């Protein structure tokens, strides 16, 4: 009995060790994004709450927490309330198998890549439930767009990851990092790393692929009827997925917590190295939002199905041929 209780306590401590830093990272990612975009666009970012605006995320969170949750009369109230919770929980579940340092992983699954694909394939359900249960044509059209977009780019991401799996010989994310001890995969798989990043922008509905939330056409898309904490949970889920996709890019192409041809045995040092690498990828998310105009929907679909899918599939064949040739068949 005592052993079971201790296991539960350890599991809860590990879960808090993932959730609390993630929530803090999401809060200050929003501040960093607004500051960086302000600098790019030659204007001031948020600077009114606290020194240099450092308390702005806390003030925003308090405001959303205290606001009243409004459920439209024509909405399906139970599904309407459940949708943001589903989206946020799935964003947290993606971190279960994500190694961020030496020993920093909640569950080191032998098939962590397969688990991640299973969780990401479920992410579309929260958005679809939100769009349908709102009983709003704008929300429903935004949900349909998001579903088509996420499914389309998940296919190309799958083939890109297959190339990484062939190079590492394992579906365990920790083993994929260790396989990059000599050379990061961003060098031999550079075209695929770039396509993975662009697909990550589309997968997370980020600019310039934020068509499910296009203000000019759909007001705000699938979350147009949400307010208070319902909207906040969608917001947290989106930014949590941004950090997760940056971490996935770091693990699969940038050597995780490893430095080039150097061993990082300290868990704390490895965590810092991983954080710096993931932050540089996150800068790309912010820069793309500030620099590029929004795609048309037909351009988005054409890019996914007629460019990324054939190229990623061809690269799988090229990678397998090169590996077979190096191993002498």
CSV table of N, CA and C in Angstrom, one decimal, residues 238-327:
chain,number,residue,atom,x,y,z
A,238,UNK,N,-2.7,26.4,-28.1
A,238,UNK,CA,-2.0,26.8,-29.3
A,238,UNK,C,-0.5,27.1,-29.0
A,239,UNK,N,-0.3,27.8,-28.0
A,239,UNK,CA,1.1,28.2,-27.6
A,239,UNK,C,1.9,27.0,-27.1
A,240,UNK,N,1.1,26.1,-26.4
A,240,UNK,CA,1.8,24.9,-25.9
A,240,UNK,C,2.2,24.0,-27.1
A,241,UNK,N,1.4,23.9,-28.1
A,241,UNK,CA,1.8,23.2,-29.3
A,241,UNK,C,2.9,23.8,-30.1
A,242,UNK,N,3.0,25.1,-30.0
A,242,UNK,CA,4.2,25.8,-30.6
A,242,UNK,C,5.5,25.4,-29.9
A,243,UNK,N,5.4,25.4,-28.6
A,243,UNK,CA,6.6,25.0,-27.9
A,243,UNK,C,6.9,23.5,-28.1
A,244,UNK,N,5.9,22.7,-28.2
A,244,UNK,CA,6.0,21.2,-28.5
A,244,UNK,C,6.6,21.0,-29.8
A,245,UNK,N,6.1,21.7,-30.9
A,245,UNK,CA,6.7,21.5,-32.2
A,245,UNK,C,8.1,22.0,-32.3
A,246,UNK,N,8.5,23.0,-31.6
A,246,UNK,CA,9.9,23.5,-31.5
A,246,UNK,C,10.7,22.4,-30.8
A,247,UNK,N,10.2,21.8,-29.8
A,247,UNK,CA,10.9,20.7,-29.1
A,247,UNK,C,11.1,19.5,-30.0
A,248,UNK,N,10.0,19.2,-30.8
A,248,UNK,CA,10.1,18.1,-31.7
A,248,UNK,C,11.2,18.3,-32.8
A,249,UNK,N,11.3,19.6,-33.3
A,249,UNK,CA,12.3,19.9,-34.3
A,249,UNK,C,13.7,19.8,-33.6
A,250,UNK,N,13.8,20.2,-32.4
A,250,UNK,CA,15.1,20.1,-31.7
A,250,UNK,C,15.5,18.7,-31.5
A,251,UNK,N,14.6,17.8,-31.1
A,251,UNK,CA,14.9,16.4,-30.9
A,251,UNK,C,15.3,15.7,-32.2
A,252,UNK,N,14.6,16.0,-33.2
A,252,UNK,CA,14.7,15.2,-34.5
A,252,UNK,C,15.8,15.7,-35.4
A,253,UNK,N,16.1,17.0,-35.3
A,253,UNK,CA,17.0,17.5,-36.3
A,253,UNK,C,18.2,18.3,-35.7
A,254,UNK,N,18.1,18.7,-34.4
A,254,UNK,CA,19.1,19.6,-33.9
A,254,UNK,C,19.9,19.0,-32.7
A,255,UNK,N,19.8,17.7,-32.6
A,255,UNK,CA,20.6,17.0,-31.6
A,255,UNK,C,20.1,17.1,-30.1
A,256,UNK,N,18.9,17.5,-29.9
A,256,UNK,CA,18.3,17.6,-28.6
A,256,UNK,C,19.2,18.4,-27.6
A,257,UNK,N,19.6,17.7,-26.5
A,257,UNK,CA,20.5,18.4,-25.5
A,257,UNK,C,22.0,18.2,-25.8
A,258,UNK,N,22.3,17.6,-27.0
A,258,UNK,CA,23.7,17.4,-27.3
A,258,UNK,C,24.4,18.6,-28.0
A,259,UNK,N,25.6,18.8,-27.7
A,259,UNK,CA,26.4,19.7,-28.5
A,259,UNK,C,27.2,19.0,-29.6
A,260,UNK,N,27.6,19.6,-30.6
A,260,UNK,CA,28.3,18.9,-31.7
A,260,UNK,C,29.6,18.2,-31.2
A,261,UNK,N,29.6,16.9,-31.4
A,261,UNK,CA,30.8,16.1,-31.1
A,261,UNK,C,31.3,16.3,-29.6
A,262,UNK,N,30.3,16.7,-28.7
A,262,UNK,CA,30.7,16.8,-27.3
A,262,UNK,C,29.6,16.1,-26.5
A,263,UNK,N,30.0,15.5,-25.4
A,263,UNK,CA,29.0,14.9,-24.5
A,263,UNK,C,28.5,15.8,-23.5
A,264,UNK,N,27.2,15.8,-23.3
A,264,UNK,CA,26.6,16.7,-22.2
A,264,UNK,C,26.0,15.7,-21.2
A,265,UNK,N,26.8,15.4,-20.1
A,265,UNK,CA,26.4,14.5,-19.1
A,265,UNK,C,25.6,15.1,-18.0
A,266,UNK,N,25.8,16.4,-17.8
A,266,UNK,CA,25.0,17.1,-16.7
A,266,UNK,C,23.6,17.3,-17.1
A,267,UNK,N,22.7,16.8,-16.3
A,267,UNK,CA,21.3,17.0,-16.6
A,267,UNK,C,20.8,18.4,-16.7
A,268,UNK,N,21.3,19.3,-15.8
A,268,UNK,CA,21.0,20.7,-15.8
A,268,UNK,C,21.6,21.4,-17.0
A,269,UNK,N,22.8,21.1,-17.4
A,269,UNK,CA,23.4,21.7,-18.5
A,269,UNK,C,22.7,21.3,-19.8
A,270,UNK,N,22.4,20.0,-19.9
A,270,UNK,CA,21.6,19.5,-21.1
A,270,UNK,C,20.3,20.1,-21.2
A,271,UNK,N,19.6,20.4,-20.1
A,271,UNK,CA,18.3,21.1,-20.2
A,271,UNK,C,18.4,22.5,-20.7
A,272,UNK,N,19.5,23.2,-20.3
A,272,UNK,CA,19.8,24.5,-20.7
A,272,UNK,C,20.1,24.5,-22.2
A,273,UNK,N,20.9,23.6,-22.7
A,273,UNK,CA,21.2,23.5,-24.1
A,273,UNK,C,19.9,23.3,-24.9
A,274,UNK,N,19.1,22.4,-24.4
A,274,UNK,CA,17.8,22.1,-25.1
A,274,UNK,C,16.9,23.3,-25.2
A,275,UNK,N,16.9,24.0,-24.1
A,275,UNK,CA,16.0,25.2,-24.0
A,275,UNK,C,16.5,26.3,-25.0
A,276,UNK,N,17.8,26.5,-25.1
A,276,UNK,CA,18.3,27.5,-26.1
A,276,UNK,C,18.0,27.1,-27.5
A,277,UNK,N,18.1,25.8,-27.8
A,277,UNK,CA,17.8,25.3,-29.2
A,277,UNK,C,16.4,25.5,-29.5
A,278,UNK,N,15.5,25.1,-28.6
A,278,UNK,CA,14.1,25.2,-28.8
A,278,UNK,C,13.6,26.7,-29.0
A,279,UNK,N,14.3,27.6,-28.2
A,279,UNK,CA,14.0,29.0,-28.3
A,279,UNK,C,14.3,29.6,-29.6
A,280,UNK,N,15.4,29.1,-30.2
A,280,UNK,CA,15.8,29.6,-31.6
A,280,UNK,C,14.8,29.2,-32.6
A,281,UNK,N,14.2,28.0,-32.4
A,281,UNK,CA,13.1,27.6,-33.4
A,281,UNK,C,11.9,28.4,-33.1
A,282,UNK,N,11.5,28.7,-31.9
A,282,UNK,CA,10.4,29.5,-31.6
A,282,UNK,C,10.5,30.9,-32.2
A,283,UNK,N,11.7,31.4,-32.3
A,283,UNK,CA,11.9,32.7,-32.9
A,283,UNK,C,11.4,32.7,-34.3
A,284,UNK,N,11.6,31.5,-35.0
A,284,UNK,CA,11.1,31.4,-36.4
A,284,UNK,C,9.6,31.6,-36.4
A,285,UNK,N,8.9,31.0,-35.4
A,285,UNK,CA,7.4,31.2,-35.4
A,285,UNK,C,7.0,32.6,-35.3
A,286,UNK,N,7.7,33.4,-34.4
A,286,UNK,CA,7.4,34.8,-34.3
A,286,UNK,C,7.8,35.6,-35.5
A,287,UNK,N,8.9,35.3,-36.0
A,287,UNK,CA,9.4,36.0,-37.2
A,287,UNK,C,8.5,35.8,-38.4
A,288,UNK,N,8.0,34.6,-38.6
A,288,UNK,CA,7.1,34.3,-39.7
A,288,UNK,C,5.8,35.1,-39.5
A,289,UNK,N,5.3,35.2,-38.3
A,289,UNK,CA,4.1,36.0,-38.1
A,289,UNK,C,4.2,37.5,-38.4
A,290,UNK,N,5.4,38.0,-38.1
A,290,UNK,CA,5.7,39.4,-38.4
A,290,UNK,C,6.0,39.8,-39.8
A,291,UNK,N,6.6,38.8,-40.6
A,291,UNK,CA,7.2,39.1,-41.9
A,291,UNK,C,6.3,38.7,-43.1
A,292,UNK,N,5.5,37.7,-42.9
A,292,UNK,CA,4.8,37.1,-44.1
A,292,UNK,C,3.3,37.4,-44.2
A,293,UNK,N,2.8,37.6,-45.3
A,293,UNK,CA,1.3,37.7,-45.5
A,293,UNK,C,0.6,36.4,-45.4
A,294,UNK,N,-0.6,36.4,-45.2
A,294,UNK,CA,-1.4,35.1,-45.0
A,294,UNK,C,-1.6,34.5,-46.4
A,295,UNK,N,-1.4,33.2,-46.5
A,295,UNK,CA,-1.7,32.4,-47.7
A,295,UNK,C,-3.2,32.4,-48.0
A,296,UNK,N,-3.5,32.2,-49.3
A,296,UNK,CA,-4.9,31.8,-49.6
A,296,UNK,C,-5.1,30.3,-49.3
A,297,UNK,N,-6.3,29.9,-49.1
A,297,UNK,CA,-6.6,28.5,-48.7
A,297,UNK,C,-6.2,27.5,-49.8
A,298,UNK,N,-6.4,27.9,-51.1
A,298,UNK,CA,-6.0,27.0,-52.2
A,298,UNK,C,-4.5,26.9,-52.3
A,299,UNK,N,-3.8,28.0,-52.0
A,299,UNK,CA,-2.3,27.9,-52.0
A,299,UNK,C,-1.8,27.0,-50.9
A,300,UNK,N,-2.5,27.1,-49.7
A,300,UNK,CA,-2.1,26.2,-48.6
A,300,UNK,C,-2.2,24.8,-49.0
A,301,UNK,N,-3.4,24.4,-49.5
A,301,UNK,CA,-3.6,23.0,-49.9
A,301,UNK,C,-2.7,22.5,-51.0
A,302,UNK,N,-2.4,23.4,-52.0
A,302,UNK,CA,-1.5,23.0,-53.1
A,302,UNK,C,-0.1,22.8,-52.5
A,303,UNK,N,0.3,23.6,-51.6
A,303,UNK,CA,1.7,23.5,-51.1
A,303,UNK,C,1.8,22.1,-50.3
A,304,UNK,N,0.7,21.8,-49.6
A,304,UNK,CA,0.8,20.5,-48.8
A,304,UNK,C,0.8,19.3,-49.6
A,305,UNK,N,-0.2,19.2,-50.6
A,305,UNK,CA,-0.4,18.0,-51.4
A,305,UNK,C,0.4,17.9,-52.6
A,306,UNK,N,0.8,19.0,-53.3
A,306,UNK,CA,1.5,18.9,-54.5
A,306,UNK,C,3.0,19.2,-54.4
A,307,UNK,N,3.4,19.7,-53.3
A,307,UNK,CA,4.8,20.1,-53.1
A,307,UNK,C,5.4,19.2,-52.0
A,308,UNK,N,4.9,19.4,-50.8
A,308,UNK,CA,5.5,18.8,-49.6
A,308,UNK,C,5.4,17.3,-49.6
A,309,UNK,N,4.2,16.8,-50.0
A,309,UNK,CA,4.0,15.3,-49.9
A,309,UNK,C,4.9,14.6,-51.0
A,310,UNK,N,4.9,15.0,-52.3
A,310,UNK,CA,5.8,14.3,-53.2
A,310,UNK,C,7.3,14.4,-52.8
A,311,UNK,N,7.7,15.6,-52.4
A,311,UNK,CA,9.1,15.8,-52.0
A,311,UNK,C,9.5,14.9,-50.8
A,312,UNK,N,8.7,14.9,-49.8
A,312,UNK,CA,9.0,14.1,-48.6
A,312,UNK,C,9.0,12.6,-48.9
A,313,UNK,N,8.0,12.2,-49.7
A,313,UNK,CA,8.0,10.8,-50.1
A,313,UNK,C,9.2,10.4,-51.0
A,314,UNK,N,9.6,11.3,-51.9
A,314,UNK,CA,10.8,11.1,-52.7
A,314,UNK,C,12.1,11.0,-51.8
A,315,UNK,N,12.1,11.9,-50.8
A,315,UNK,CA,13.3,11.9,-49.9
A,315,UNK,C,13.4,10.6,-49.1
A,316,UNK,N,12.2,10.0,-48.7
A,316,UNK,CA,12.2,8.7,-48.0
A,316,UNK,C,12.9,7.7,-48.9
A,317,UNK,N,12.6,7.6,-50.2
A,317,UNK,CA,13.2,6.7,-51.1
A,317,UNK,C,14.7,7.0,-51.3
A,318,UNK,N,15.1,8.3,-51.3
A,318,UNK,CA,16.5,8.6,-51.5
A,318,UNK,C,17.3,8.2,-50.2
A,319,UNK,N,16.7,8.5,-49.0
A,319,UNK,CA,17.4,8.1,-47.8
A,319,UNK,C,17.6,6.6,-47.7
A,320,UNK,N,16.5,5.9,-48.0
A,320,UNK,CA,16.6,4.4,-47.9
A,320,UNK,C,17.7,3.9,-48.9
A,321,UNK,N,17.8,4.5,-50.1
A,321,UNK,CA,18.8,4.0,-51.0
A,321,UNK,C,20.2,4.3,-50.6
A,322,UNK,N,20.4,5.5,-50.0
A,322,UNK,CA,21.7,5.9,-49.5
A,322,UNK,C,22.1,5.0,-48.4
A,323,UNK,N,21.2,4.7,-47.4
A,323,UNK,CA,21.5,3.9,-46.3
A,323,UNK,C,21.8,2.5,-46.7
A,324,UNK,N,21.1,1.9,-47.7
A,324,UNK,CA,21.4,0.6,-48.2
A,324,UNK,C,22.7,0.6,-48.9
A,325,UNK,N,23.0,1.6,-49.6
A,325,UNK,CA,24.3,1.6,-50.3
A,325,UNK,C,25.5,1.7,-49.3
A,326,UNK,N,25.3,2.5,-48.3
A,326,UNK,CA,26.4,2.6,-47.3
A,326,UNK,C,26.6,1.3,-46.5
A,327,UNK,N,25.5,0.6,-46.3
A,327,UNK,CA,25.6,-0.7,-45.6
A,327,UNK,C,25.9,-1.9,-46.5
